[in-house]
Coordinates of C-alpha atoms in Angstrom, one line a residue:
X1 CA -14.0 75.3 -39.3
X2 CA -10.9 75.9 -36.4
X3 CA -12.1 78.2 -33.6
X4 CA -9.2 80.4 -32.4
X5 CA -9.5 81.8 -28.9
X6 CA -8.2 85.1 -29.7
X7 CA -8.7 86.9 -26.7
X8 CA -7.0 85.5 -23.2
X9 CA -6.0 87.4 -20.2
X10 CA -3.9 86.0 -17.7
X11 CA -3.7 87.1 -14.1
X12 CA 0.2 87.3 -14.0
X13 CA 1.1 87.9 -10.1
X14 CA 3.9 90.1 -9.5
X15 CA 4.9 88.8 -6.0
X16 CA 4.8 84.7 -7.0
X17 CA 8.3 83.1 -6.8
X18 CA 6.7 81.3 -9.7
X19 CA 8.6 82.7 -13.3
X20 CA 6.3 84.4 -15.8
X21 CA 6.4 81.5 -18.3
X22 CA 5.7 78.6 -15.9
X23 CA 2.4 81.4 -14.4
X24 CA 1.8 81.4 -18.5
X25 CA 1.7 77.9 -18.8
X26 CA -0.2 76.6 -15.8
X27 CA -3.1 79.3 -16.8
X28 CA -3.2 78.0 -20.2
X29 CA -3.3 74.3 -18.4
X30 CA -5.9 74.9 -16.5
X31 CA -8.0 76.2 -19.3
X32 CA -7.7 73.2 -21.3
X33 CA -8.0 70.6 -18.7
X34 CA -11.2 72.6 -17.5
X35 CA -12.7 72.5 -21.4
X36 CA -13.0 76.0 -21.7
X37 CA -10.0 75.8 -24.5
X38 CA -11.7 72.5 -26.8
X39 CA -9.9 70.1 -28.6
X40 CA -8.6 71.2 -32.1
X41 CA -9.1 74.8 -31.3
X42 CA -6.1 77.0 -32.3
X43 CA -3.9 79.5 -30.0
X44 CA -3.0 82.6 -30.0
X45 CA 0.0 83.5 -31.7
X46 CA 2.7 84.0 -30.1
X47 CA 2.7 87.8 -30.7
X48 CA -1.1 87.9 -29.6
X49 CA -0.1 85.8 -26.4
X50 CA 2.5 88.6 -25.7
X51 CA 1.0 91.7 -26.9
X52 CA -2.0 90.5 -24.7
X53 CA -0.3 90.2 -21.3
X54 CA 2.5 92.4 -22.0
X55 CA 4.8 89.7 -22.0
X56 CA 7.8 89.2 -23.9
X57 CA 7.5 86.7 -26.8
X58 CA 10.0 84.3 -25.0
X59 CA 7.9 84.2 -22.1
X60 CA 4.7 83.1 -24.2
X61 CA 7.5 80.5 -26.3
X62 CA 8.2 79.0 -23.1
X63 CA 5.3 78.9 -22.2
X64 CA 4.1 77.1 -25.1
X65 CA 7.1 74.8 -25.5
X66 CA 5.9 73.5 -21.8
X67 CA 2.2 73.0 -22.7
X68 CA 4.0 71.0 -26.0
X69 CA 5.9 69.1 -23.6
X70 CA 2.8 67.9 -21.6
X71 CA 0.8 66.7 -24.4
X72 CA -1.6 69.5 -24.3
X73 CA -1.0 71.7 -27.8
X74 CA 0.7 70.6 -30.7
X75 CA 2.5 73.1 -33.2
X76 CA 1.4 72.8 -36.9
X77 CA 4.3 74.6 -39.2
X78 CA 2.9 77.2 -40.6
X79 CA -0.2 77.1 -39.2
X80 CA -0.2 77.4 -35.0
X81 CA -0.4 75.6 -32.3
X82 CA -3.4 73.8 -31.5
X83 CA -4.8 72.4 -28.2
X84 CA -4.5 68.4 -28.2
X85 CA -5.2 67.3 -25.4
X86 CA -8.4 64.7 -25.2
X87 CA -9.4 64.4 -21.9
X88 CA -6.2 61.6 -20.9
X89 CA -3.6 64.0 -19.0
X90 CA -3.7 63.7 -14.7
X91 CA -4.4 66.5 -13.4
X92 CA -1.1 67.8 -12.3
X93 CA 2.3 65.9 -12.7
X94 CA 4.6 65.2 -10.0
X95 CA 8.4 65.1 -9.8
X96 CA 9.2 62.9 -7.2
X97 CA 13.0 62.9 -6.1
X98 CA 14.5 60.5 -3.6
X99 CA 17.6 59.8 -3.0
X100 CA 18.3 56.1 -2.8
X101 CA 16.5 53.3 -3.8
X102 CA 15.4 51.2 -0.3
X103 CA 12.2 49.7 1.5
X104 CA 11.2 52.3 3.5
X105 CA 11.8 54.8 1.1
X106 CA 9.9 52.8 -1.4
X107 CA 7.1 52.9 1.2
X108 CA 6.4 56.8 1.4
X109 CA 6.5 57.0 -2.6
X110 CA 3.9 54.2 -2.5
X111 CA 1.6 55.8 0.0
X112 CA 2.0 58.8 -2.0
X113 CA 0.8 57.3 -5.4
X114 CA -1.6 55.5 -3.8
X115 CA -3.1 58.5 -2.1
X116 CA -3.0 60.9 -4.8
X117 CA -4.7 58.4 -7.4
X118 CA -6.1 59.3 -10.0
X119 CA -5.8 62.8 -9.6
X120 CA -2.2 63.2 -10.4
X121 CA 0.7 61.3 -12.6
X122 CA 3.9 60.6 -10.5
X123 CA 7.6 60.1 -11.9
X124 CA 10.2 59.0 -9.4
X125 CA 13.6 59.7 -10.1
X126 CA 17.0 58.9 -7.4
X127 CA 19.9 60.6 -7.3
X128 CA 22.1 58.6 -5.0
X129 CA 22.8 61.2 -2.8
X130 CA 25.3 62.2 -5.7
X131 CA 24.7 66.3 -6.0
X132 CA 25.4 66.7 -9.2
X133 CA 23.0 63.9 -10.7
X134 CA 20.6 66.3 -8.3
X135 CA 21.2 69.3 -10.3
X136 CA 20.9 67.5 -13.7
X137 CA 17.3 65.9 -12.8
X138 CA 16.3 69.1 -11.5
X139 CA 17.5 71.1 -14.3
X140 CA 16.5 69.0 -17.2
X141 CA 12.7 68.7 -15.8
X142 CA 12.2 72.0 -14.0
X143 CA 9.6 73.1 -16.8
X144 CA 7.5 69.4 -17.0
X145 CA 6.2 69.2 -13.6
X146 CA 3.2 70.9 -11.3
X147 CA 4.4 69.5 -8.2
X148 CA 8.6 68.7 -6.8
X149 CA 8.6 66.5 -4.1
X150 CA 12.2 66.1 -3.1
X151 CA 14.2 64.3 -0.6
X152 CA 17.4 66.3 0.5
X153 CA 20.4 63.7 1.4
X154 CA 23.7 64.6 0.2
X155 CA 27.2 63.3 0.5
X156 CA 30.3 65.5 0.9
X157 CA 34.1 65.3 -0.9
X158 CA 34.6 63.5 2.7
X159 CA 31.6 61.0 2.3
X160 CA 29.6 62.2 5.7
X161 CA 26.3 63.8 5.1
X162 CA 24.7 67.2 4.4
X163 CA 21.6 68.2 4.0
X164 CA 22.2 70.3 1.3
X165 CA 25.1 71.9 -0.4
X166 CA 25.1 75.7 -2.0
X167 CA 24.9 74.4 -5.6
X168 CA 22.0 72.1 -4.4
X169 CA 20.2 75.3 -2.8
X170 CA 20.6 77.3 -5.7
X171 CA 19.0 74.7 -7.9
X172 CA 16.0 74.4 -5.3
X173 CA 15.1 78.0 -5.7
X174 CA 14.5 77.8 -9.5
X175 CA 11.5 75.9 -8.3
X176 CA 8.2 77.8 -7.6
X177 CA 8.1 77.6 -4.0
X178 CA 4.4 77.2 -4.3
X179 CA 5.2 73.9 -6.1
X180 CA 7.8 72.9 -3.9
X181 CA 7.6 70.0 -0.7
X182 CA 10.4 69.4 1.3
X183 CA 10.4 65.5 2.3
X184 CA 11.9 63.6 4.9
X185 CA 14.8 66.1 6.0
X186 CA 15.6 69.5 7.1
X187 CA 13.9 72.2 5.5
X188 CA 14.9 75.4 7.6
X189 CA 18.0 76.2 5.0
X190 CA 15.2 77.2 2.2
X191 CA 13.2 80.5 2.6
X192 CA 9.7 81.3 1.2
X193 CA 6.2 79.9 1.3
X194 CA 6.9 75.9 0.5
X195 CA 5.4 72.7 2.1
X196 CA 7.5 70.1 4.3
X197 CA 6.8 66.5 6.0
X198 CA 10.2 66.4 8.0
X199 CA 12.0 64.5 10.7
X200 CA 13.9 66.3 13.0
X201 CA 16.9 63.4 13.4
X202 CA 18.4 64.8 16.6
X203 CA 15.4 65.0 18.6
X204 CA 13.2 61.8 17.3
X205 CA 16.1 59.5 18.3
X206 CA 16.4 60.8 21.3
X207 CA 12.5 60.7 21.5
X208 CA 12.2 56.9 20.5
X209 CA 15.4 55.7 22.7
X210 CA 13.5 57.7 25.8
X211 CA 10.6 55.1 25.0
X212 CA 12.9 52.4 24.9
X213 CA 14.9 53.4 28.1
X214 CA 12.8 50.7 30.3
X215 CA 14.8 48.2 28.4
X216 CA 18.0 49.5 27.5
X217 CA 19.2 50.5 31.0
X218 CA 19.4 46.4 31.4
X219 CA 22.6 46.5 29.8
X220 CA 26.2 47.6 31.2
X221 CA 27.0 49.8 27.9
X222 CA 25.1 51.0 24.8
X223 CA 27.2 50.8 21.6
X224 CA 25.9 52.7 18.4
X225 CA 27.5 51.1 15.2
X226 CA 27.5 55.0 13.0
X227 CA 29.9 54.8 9.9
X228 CA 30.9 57.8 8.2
X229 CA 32.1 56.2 5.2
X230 CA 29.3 54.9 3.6
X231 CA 27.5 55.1 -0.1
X232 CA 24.5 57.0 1.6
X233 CA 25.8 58.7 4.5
X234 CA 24.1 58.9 7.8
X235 CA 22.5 62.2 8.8
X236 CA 25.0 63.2 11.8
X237 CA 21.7 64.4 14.1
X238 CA 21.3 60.5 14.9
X239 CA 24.9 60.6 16.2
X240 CA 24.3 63.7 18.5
X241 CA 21.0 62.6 19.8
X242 CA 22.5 59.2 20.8
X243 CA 25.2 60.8 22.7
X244 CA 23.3 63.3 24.2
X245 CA 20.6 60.9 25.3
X246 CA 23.6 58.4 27.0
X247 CA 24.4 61.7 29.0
X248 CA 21.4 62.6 29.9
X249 CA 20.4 59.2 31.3
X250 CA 23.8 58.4 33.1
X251 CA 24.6 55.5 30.5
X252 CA 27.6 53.9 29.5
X253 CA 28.2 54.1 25.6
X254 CA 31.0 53.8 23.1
X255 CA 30.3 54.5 19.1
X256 CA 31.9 52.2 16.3
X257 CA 32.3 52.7 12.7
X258 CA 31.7 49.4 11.7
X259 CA 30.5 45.8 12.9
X260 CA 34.0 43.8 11.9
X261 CA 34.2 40.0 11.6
X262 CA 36.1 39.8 15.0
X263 CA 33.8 41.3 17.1
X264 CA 34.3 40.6 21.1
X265 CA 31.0 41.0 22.7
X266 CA 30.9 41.7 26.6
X267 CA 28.4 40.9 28.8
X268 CA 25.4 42.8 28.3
X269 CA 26.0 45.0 25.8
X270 CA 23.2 46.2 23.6
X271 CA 23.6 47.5 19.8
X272 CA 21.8 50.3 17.8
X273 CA 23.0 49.3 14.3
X274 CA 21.8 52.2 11.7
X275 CA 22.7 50.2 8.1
X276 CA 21.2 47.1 7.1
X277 CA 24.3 45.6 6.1
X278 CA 26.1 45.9 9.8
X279 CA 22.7 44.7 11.1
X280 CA 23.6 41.5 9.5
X281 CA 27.0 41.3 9.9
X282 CA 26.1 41.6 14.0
X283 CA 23.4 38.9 14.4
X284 CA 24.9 36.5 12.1
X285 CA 27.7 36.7 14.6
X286 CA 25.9 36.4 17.8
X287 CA 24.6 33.6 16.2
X288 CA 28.0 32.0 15.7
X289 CA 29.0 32.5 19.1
X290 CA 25.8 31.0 20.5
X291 CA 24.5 34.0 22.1
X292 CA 21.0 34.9 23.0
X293 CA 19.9 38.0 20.9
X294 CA 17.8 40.3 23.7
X295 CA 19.2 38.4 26.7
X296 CA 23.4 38.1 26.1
X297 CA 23.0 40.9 23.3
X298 CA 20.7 43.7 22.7
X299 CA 19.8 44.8 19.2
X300 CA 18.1 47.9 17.4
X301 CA 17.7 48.6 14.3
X302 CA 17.2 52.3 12.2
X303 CA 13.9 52.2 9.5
X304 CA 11.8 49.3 10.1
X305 CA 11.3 47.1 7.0
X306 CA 9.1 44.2 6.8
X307 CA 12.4 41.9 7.4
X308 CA 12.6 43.5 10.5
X309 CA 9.5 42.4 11.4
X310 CA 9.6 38.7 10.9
X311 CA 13.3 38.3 12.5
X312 CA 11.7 40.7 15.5
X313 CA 14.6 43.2 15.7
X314 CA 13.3 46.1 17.4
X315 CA 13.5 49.2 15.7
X316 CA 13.6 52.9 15.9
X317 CA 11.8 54.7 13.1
X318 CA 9.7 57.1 11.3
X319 CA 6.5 56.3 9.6
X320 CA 7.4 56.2 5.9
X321 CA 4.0 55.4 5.2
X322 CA 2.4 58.3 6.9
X323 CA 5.1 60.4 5.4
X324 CA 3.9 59.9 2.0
X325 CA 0.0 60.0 2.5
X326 CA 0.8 63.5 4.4
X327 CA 2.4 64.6 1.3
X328 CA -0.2 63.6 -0.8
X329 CA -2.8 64.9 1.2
X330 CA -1.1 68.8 1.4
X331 CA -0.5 69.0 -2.5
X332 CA -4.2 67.6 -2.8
X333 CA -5.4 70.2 -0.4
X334 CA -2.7 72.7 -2.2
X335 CA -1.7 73.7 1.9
X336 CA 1.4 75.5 3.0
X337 CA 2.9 74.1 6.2
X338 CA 5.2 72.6 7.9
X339 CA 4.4 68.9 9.4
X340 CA 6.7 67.0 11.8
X341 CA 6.8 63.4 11.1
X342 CA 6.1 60.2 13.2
X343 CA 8.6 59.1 14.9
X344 CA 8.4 55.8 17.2
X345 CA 9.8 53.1 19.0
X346 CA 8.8 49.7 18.0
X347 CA 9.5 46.9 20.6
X348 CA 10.4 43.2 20.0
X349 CA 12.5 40.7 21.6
X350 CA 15.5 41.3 20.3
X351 CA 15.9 43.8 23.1

């Protein structure tokens, strides 16, 4: 014989920028995952459901259709839903949004997986810094996830960077804010009780080049290769930390969009290249031109990859990996609050 569990009361809090449905559906979660709702057993109806918690029926549909969606009930026409779930399911599900597809990056959703385990399922999805494709990911999963983990790079009409755009803001705030974690980026333009690993772009460049000061003030000028017309745009705080830092310290500096095939080098000049790509273009020609990379030519390099490393570029950069296990560690610990990330220096010869 079916049980039915006839009788559930659900704590609905008023005050929670959590929707009625998604409240609906996590208590129901929990009460499966925990066993006290067994496999096979049936539901309330949908009118009990409502009539119960003085909800309206398409609150308790919604909620239902999500609990469907996670593998947790199935419906039986004509019969009910049933709870389904055996025992397989994480324990919470985690929407994981970045916003390209690169090393570093790569490196804090790893350290994420890896430190959540076995105690949560994680889907990555990336948005190319495109807003839209944002919106649609955001829209179209909204209802299947515990946890959004997002990563807030955007590209304007005139392909320089935001951090977010109105439409973009909007979309955040039909997440729960209680499931919500800001990653890698600003989080000040969204209000409420969320969770964020940041940087601060300005002020850790400014931060790292102050630790690299004993070398760069070796060289006659300081040239920052920043384009603004790139796929993923660079976050314009790296371009006002390097010029306010080259004021601050009395050093001479010039800013290019580009490192072209004709580039004249002077004496002593030293480069902080921020994409991969110009990193290339510049050593493969002080190569050509039989220059010594951290005597004729200084070189730093933005995000440190394991590349980096073997070729000994010195870079400036932020722990990716600690980003992620952070991240991990404040959903597993459900806290609230707002952590700066590490930010360093890494020194090698090539300055």
């Amino acid at each position: 014989m079916v049980s039915k569990r006839n009788n559930v009361t659900i704590n609905l809090k008023m005050d929670s920028g959590s929707p009625k449905f998604i409240q609906v559906a996590d208590f129901l979660a929990t009460e499966i995952v925990n066993g006290k709702m067994k496999t096979g057993q049936q539901m309330p109806s949908i009118n009990e459901l409502s009539t119960q918690n003085s909800i309206s029926r398409d609150t308790a549909e919604k909620a239902y259709k999500i609990l469907r969606d996670q593998k947790l009930i199935v419906s039986v026409m004509g019969s009910g839903n049933f709870v389904s779930y055996t025992g397989s399911k994480a324990k919470f599900d985690v929407f994981f949004l970045i916003n390209k597809p690169c090393t570093y990056k790569m490196e804090a959703y790893n350290a994420f997986v890896d430190t959540i385990g076995n105690k949560g399922h994680v889907n990555m999805y990336i948005y190319y810094c495109d807003e839209q494709l944002f919106i649609n990911a955001l829209k179209k999963n909204i209802n299947n996830y515990n946890y959004f983990i997002i990563m807030p790079h955007f590209r304007t009409s005139k392909k320089t960077h935001i951090n977010y755009t109105n439409r973009v803001l909007k979309a955040i705030e039909t997440i729960p804010k209680d499931k919500l974690l800001i990653l890698d980026n600003s989080y000040s333009e969204i209000s409420g009780n969320f969770t964020a690993v940041y940087q601060d772009f300005k002020e850790d460049i400014m931060y790292a080049l102050t630790k690299a000061f004993a070398k760069l003030k070796k060289y006659k000028k300081i040239i920052l290769v920043f384009s603004t017309q790139t796929l993923f745009p660079i976050p314009v705080g790296l371009l006002h930390g390097f010029k306010e830092f080259c004021q601050n310290n009395s050093l001479a500096f010039e800013i290019i969009e580009e490192v072209n095939n004709d580039l004249k080098f002077e004496s002593k000049e030293a480069y902080i290249v921020i994409d991969d790509n110009d990193l290339v273009q510049l050593v493969q020609q002080i190569k050509e031109k039989k220059l010594q990379i951290g005597t004729d030519v200084g070189v730093i390099s933005y995000n440190e990859t394991p590349l980096k490393a073997l070729l000994d570029i010195s870079v400036l950069s932020s722990d990716f990996k600690a980003m992620g296990q952070k991240a991990a560690e404040l959903v597993l610990s459900n806290k609230k609050e707002f952590f700066k990330n590490p930010f360093g220096y890494i020194e090698r010869s090539s300055l």
